[in-house]
PDB file of C-alpha atoms in Angstrom:
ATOM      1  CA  UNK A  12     -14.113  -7.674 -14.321  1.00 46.00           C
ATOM      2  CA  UNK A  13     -10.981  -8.138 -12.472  1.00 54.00           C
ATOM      3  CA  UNK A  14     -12.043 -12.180 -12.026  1.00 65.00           C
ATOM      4  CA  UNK A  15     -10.799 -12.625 -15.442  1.00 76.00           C
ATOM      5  CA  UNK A  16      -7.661 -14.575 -16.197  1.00 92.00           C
ATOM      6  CA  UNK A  17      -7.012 -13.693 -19.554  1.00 95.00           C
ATOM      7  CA  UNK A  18      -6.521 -10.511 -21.404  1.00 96.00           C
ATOM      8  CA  UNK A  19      -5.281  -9.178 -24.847  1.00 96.00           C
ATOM      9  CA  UNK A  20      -2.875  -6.330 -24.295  1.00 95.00           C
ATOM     10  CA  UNK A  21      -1.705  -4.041 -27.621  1.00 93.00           C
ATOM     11  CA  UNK A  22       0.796  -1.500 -27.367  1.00 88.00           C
ATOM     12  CA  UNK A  23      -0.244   2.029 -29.538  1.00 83.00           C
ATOM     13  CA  UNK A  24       2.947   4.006 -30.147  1.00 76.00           C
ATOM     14  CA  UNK A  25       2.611   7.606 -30.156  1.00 79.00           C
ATOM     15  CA  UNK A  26       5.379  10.351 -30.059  1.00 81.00           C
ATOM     16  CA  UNK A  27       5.444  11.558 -26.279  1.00 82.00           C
ATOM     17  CA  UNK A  28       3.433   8.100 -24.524  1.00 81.00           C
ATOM     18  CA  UNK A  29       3.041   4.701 -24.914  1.00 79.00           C
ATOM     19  CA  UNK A  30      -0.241   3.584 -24.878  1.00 88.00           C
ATOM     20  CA  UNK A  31      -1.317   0.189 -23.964  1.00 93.00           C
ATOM     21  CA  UNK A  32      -4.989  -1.077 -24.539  1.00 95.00           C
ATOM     22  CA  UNK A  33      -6.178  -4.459 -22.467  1.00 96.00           C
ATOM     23  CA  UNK A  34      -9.296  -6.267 -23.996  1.00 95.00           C
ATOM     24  CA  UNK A  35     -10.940  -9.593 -23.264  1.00 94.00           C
ATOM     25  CA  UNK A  36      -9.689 -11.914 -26.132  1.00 90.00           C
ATOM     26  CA  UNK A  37     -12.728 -13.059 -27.259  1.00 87.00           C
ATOM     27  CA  UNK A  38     -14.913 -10.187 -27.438  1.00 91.00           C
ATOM     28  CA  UNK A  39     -12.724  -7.438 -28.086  1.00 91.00           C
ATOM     29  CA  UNK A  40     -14.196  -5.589 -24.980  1.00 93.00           C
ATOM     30  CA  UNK A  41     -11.773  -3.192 -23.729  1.00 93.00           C
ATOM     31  CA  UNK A  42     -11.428  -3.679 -19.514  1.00 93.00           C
ATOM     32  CA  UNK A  43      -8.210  -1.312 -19.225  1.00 95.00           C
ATOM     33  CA  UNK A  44      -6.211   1.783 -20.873  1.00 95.00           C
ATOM     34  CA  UNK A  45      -2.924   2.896 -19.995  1.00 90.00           C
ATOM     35  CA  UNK A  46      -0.014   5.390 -20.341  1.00 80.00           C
ATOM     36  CA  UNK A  47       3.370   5.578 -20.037  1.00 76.00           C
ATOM     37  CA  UNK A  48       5.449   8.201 -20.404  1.00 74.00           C
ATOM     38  CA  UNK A  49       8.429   7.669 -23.122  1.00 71.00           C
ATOM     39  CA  UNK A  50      11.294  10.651 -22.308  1.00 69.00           C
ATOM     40  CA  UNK A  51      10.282  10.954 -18.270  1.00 65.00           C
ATOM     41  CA  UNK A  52      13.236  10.075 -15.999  1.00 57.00           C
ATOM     42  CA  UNK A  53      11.579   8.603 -13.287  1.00 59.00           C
ATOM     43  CA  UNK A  54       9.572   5.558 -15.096  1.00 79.00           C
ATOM     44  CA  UNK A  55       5.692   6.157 -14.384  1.00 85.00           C
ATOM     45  CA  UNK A  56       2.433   4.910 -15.550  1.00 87.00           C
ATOM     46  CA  UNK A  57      -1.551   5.192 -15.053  1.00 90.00           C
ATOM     47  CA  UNK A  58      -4.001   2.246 -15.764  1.00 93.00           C
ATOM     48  CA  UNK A  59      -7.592   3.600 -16.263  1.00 94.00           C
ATOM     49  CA  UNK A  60     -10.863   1.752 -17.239  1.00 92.00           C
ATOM     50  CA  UNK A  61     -10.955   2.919 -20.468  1.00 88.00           C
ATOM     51  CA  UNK A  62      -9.004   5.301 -23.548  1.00 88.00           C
ATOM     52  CA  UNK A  63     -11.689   7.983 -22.081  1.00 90.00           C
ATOM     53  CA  UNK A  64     -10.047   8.283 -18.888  1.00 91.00           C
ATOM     54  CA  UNK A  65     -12.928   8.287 -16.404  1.00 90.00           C
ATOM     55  CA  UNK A  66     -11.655   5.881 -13.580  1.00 93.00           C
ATOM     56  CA  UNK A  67      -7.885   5.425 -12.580  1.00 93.00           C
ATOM     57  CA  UNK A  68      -7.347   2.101 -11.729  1.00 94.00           C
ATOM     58  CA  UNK A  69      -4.322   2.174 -10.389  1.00 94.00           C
ATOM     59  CA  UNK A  70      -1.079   2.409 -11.809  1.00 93.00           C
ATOM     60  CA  UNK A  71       3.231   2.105 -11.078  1.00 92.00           C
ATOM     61  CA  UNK A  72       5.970   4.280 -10.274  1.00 91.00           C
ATOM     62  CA  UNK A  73       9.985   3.612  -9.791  1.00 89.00           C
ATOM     63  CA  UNK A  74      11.219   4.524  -6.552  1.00 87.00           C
ATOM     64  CA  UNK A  75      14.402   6.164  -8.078  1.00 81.00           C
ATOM     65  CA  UNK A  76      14.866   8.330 -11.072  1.00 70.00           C
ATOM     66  CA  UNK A  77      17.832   6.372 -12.485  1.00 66.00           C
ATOM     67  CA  UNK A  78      18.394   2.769 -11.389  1.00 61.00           C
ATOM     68  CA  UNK A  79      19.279  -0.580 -13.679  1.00 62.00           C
ATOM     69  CA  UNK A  80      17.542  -2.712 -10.856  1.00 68.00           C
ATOM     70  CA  UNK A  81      15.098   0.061  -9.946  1.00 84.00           C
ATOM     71  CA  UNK A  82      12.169  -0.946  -8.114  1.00 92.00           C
ATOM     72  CA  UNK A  83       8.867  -0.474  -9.138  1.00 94.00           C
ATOM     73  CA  UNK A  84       5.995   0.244  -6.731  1.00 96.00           C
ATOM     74  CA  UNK A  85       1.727  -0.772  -8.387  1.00 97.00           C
ATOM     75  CA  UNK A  86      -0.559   0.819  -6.694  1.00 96.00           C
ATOM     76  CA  UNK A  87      -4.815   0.968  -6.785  1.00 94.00           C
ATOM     77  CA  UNK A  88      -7.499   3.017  -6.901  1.00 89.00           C
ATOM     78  CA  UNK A  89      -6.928   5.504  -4.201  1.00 89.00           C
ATOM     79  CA  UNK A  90      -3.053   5.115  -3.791  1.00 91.00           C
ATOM     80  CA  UNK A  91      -2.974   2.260  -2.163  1.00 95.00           C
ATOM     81  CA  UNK A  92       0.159  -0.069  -2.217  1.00 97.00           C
ATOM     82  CA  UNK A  93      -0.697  -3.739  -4.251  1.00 97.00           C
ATOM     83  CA  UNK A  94       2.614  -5.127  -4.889  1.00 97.00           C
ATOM     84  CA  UNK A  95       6.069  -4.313  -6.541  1.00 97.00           C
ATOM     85  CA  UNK A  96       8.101  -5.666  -9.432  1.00 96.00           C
ATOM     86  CA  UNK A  97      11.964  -4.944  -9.800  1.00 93.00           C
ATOM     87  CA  UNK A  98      14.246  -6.578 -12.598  1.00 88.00           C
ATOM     88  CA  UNK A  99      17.154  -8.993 -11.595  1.00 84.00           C
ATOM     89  CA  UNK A 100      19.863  -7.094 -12.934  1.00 76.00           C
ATOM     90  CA  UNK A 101      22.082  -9.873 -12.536  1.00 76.00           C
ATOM     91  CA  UNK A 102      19.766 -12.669 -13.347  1.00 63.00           C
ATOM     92  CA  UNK A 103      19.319 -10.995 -16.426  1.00 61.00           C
ATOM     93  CA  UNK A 104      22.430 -11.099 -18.120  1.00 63.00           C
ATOM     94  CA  UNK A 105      21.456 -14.697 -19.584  1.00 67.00           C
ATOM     95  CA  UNK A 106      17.746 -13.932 -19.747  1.00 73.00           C
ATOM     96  CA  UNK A 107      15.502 -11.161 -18.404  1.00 81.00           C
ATOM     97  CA  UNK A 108      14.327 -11.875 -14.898  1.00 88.00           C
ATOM     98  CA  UNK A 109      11.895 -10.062 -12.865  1.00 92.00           C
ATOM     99  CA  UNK A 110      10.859 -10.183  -9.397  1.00 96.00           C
ATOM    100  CA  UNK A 111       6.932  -9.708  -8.610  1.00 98.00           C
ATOM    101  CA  UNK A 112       5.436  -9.544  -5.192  1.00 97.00           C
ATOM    102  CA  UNK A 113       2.466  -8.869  -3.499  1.00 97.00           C
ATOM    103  CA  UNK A 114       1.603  -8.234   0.292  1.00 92.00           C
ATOM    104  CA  UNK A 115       3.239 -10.809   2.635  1.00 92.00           C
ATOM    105  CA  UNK A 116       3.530 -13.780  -0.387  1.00 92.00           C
ATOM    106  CA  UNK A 117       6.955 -14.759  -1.549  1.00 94.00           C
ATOM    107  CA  UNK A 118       8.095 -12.998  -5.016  1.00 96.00           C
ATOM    108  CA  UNK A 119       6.928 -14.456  -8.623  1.00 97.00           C
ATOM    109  CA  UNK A 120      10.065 -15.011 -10.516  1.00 95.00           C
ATOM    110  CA  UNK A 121       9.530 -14.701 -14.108  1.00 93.00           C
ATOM    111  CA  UNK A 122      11.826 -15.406 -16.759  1.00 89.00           C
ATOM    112  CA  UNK A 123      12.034 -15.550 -20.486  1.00 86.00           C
ATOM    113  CA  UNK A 124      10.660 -18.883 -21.674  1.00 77.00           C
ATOM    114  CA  UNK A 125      13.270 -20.001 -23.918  1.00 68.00           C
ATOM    115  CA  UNK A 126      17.138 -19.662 -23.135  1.00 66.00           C
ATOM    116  CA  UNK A 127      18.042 -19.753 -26.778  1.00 65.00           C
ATOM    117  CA  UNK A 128      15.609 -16.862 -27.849  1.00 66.00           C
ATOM    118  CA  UNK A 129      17.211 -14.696 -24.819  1.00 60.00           C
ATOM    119  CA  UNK A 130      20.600 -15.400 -26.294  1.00 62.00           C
ATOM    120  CA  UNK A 131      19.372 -14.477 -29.997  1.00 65.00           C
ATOM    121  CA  UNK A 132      18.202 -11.526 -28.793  1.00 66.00           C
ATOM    122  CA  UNK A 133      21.335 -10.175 -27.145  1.00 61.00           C
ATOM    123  CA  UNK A 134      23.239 -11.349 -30.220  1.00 62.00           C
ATOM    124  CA  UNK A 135      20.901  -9.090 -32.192  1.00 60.00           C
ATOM    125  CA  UNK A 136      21.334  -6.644 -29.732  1.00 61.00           C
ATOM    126  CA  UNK A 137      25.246  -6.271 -30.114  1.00 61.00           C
ATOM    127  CA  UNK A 138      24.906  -6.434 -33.697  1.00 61.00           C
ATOM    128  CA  UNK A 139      22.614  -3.699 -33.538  1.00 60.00           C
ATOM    129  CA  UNK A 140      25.879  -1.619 -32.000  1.00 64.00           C
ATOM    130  CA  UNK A 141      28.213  -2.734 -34.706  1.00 68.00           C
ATOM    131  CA  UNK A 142      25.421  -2.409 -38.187  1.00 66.00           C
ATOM    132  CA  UNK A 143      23.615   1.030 -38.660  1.00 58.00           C
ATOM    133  CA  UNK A 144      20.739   0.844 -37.100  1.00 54.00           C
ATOM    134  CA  UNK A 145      18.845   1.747 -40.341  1.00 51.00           C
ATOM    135  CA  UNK A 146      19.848  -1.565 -42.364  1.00 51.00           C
ATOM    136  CA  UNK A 147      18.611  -4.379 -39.297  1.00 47.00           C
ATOM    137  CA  UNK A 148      15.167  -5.294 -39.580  1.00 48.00           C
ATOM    138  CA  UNK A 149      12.960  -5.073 -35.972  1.00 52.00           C
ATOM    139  CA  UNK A 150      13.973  -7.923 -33.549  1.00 54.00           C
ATOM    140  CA  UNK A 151      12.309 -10.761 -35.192  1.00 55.00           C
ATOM    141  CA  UNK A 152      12.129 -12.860 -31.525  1.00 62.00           C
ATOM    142  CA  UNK A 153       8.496 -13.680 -30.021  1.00 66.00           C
ATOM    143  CA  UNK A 154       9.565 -14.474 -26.177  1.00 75.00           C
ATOM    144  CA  UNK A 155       7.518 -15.075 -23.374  1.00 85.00           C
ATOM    145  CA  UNK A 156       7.729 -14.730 -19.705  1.00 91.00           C
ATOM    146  CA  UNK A 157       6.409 -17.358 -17.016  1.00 95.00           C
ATOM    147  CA  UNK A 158       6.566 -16.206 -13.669  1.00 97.00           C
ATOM    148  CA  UNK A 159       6.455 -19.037 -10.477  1.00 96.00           C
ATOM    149  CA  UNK A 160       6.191 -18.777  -6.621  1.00 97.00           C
ATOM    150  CA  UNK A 161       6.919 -21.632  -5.107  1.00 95.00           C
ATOM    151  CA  UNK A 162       7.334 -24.218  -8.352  1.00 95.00           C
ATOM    152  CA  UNK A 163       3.620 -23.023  -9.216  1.00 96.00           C
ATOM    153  CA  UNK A 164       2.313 -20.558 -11.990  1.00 96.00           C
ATOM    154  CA  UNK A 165       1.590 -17.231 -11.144  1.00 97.00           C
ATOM    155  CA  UNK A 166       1.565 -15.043 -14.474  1.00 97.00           C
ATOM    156  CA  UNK A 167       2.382 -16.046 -18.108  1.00 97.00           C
ATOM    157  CA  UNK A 168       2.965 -12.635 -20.733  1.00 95.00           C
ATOM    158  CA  UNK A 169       3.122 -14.179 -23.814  1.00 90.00           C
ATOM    159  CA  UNK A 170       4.274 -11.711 -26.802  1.00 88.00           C
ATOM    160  CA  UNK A 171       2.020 -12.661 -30.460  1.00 85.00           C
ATOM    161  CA  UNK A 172       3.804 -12.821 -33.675  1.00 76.00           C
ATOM    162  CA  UNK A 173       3.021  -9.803 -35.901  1.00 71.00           C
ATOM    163  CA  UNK A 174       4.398  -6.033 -36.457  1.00 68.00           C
ATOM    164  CA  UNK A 175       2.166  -4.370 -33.364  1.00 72.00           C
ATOM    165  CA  UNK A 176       3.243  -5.562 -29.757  1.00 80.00           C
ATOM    166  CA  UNK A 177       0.159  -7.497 -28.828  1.00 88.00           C
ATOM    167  CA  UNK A 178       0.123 -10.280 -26.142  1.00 92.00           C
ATOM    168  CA  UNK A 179      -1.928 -12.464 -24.144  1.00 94.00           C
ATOM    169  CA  UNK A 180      -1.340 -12.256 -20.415  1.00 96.00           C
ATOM    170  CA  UNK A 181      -2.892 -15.053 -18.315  1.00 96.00           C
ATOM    171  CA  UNK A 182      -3.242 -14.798 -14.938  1.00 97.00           C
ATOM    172  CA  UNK A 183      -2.693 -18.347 -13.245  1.00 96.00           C
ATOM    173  CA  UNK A 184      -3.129 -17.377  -9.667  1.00 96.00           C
ATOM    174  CA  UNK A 185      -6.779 -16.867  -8.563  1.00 94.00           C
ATOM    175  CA  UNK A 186      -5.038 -14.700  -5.569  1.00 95.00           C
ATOM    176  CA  UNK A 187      -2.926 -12.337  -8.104  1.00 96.00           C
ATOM    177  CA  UNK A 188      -4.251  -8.805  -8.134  1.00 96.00           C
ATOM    178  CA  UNK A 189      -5.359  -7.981 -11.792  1.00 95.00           C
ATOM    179  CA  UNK A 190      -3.686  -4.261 -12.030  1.00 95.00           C
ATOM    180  CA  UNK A 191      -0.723  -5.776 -10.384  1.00 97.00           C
ATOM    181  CA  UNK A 192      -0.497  -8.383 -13.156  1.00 97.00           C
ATOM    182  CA  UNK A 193      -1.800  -5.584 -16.137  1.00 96.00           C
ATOM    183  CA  UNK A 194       1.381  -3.569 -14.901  1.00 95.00           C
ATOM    184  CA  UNK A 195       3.718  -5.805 -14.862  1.00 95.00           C
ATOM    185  CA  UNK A 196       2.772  -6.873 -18.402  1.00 95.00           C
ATOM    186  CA  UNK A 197       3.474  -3.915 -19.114  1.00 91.00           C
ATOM    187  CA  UNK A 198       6.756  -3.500 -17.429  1.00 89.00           C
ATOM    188  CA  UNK A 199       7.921  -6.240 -19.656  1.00 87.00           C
ATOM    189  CA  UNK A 200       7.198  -4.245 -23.244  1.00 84.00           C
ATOM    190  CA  UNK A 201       8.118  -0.613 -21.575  1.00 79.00           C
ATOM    191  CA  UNK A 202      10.789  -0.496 -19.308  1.00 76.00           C
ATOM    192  CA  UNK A 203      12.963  -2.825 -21.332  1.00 68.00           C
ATOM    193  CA  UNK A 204      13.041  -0.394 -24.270  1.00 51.00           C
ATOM    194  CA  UNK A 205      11.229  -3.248 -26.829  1.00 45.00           C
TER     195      UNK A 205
END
């Protein structure tokens, strides 16, 4: 399972968790499940092998309870440190930027695809502050985030147009750990409150 380089994530919104489902594209096959809890203070969240909960696969956990560039520790079956992933707070001001790493290897940088839909989206933002909530639509913005070690690919999230948050995550380095990449997919939808 975890040779695959593709996967379909969809986000299920229910009142105390998000839940996140990851199936194969093609067949539909669900490969992971996973929660994350909405009101805790300290950001946390399991990945399973399925909705029915019989085999943790892993899962991530913020080293502080309250941090804007709080890093996040993944870890695997049994507890066992995989990697890390901690927003550029500063980076981010333009466009979102996370840092990914994993063992010895230099960090992933990933960053929203397009500049302009970044910029949109903080636009929308601020008018969200300004407008009642209750008379602006959802953001309307698809973005995407490529992450790159080196000048190569690592890990592309790409969000799908459409009312549920659904996207394809493609995993472009062989040597990427799977429930590294499924959590920081993740990371992108949850921990920046879209």
């Amino acid at each position: 399972m975890w040779q695959l380089n593709e996967f379909l994530m969809t986000q299920k919104i229910t009142p105390l968790v998000y839940r996140y489902v990851f199936t194969l594209p093609e067949s539909g096959e669900v490969v992971a499940f996973a929660e994350q809890k909405r009101f805790a203070l300290q950001e946390e969240l399991t990945l399973w092998t399925g909705e029915d909960r019989s085999r943790e696969l892993g899962g991530f956990k913020a080293r502080e309870a309250i941090d804007l560039g709080a890093t996040y520790d993944v870890t695997g079956h049994g507890g066992d440190l995989i990697g890390s992933f901690r927003k550029d707070f500063k980076a981010s001001f333009l466009r979102s930027t996370w840092h990914l790493t994993q063992g010895d290897q230099a960090a992933a940088v990933g960053k929203e695809r397009r500049v302009s839909v970044a910029l949109a989206r903080r636009v929308w933002d601020l008018a969200d502050l300004v407008v009642p909530v209750i008379t602006l639509p959802p953001v309307p913005f698809v973005y995407h985030f490529d992450f790159v070690r080196d000048g190569q690919p690592v890990l592309a999230v790409e969000r799908k147009w459409g009312i549920r948050d659904r996207y394809i995550i493609r995993v472009q380095d062989p040597g990427l750990d799977r429930t590294l990449a499924l959590c920081m997919a993740v990371g992108l939808d949850a921990l920046q409150g879209r």
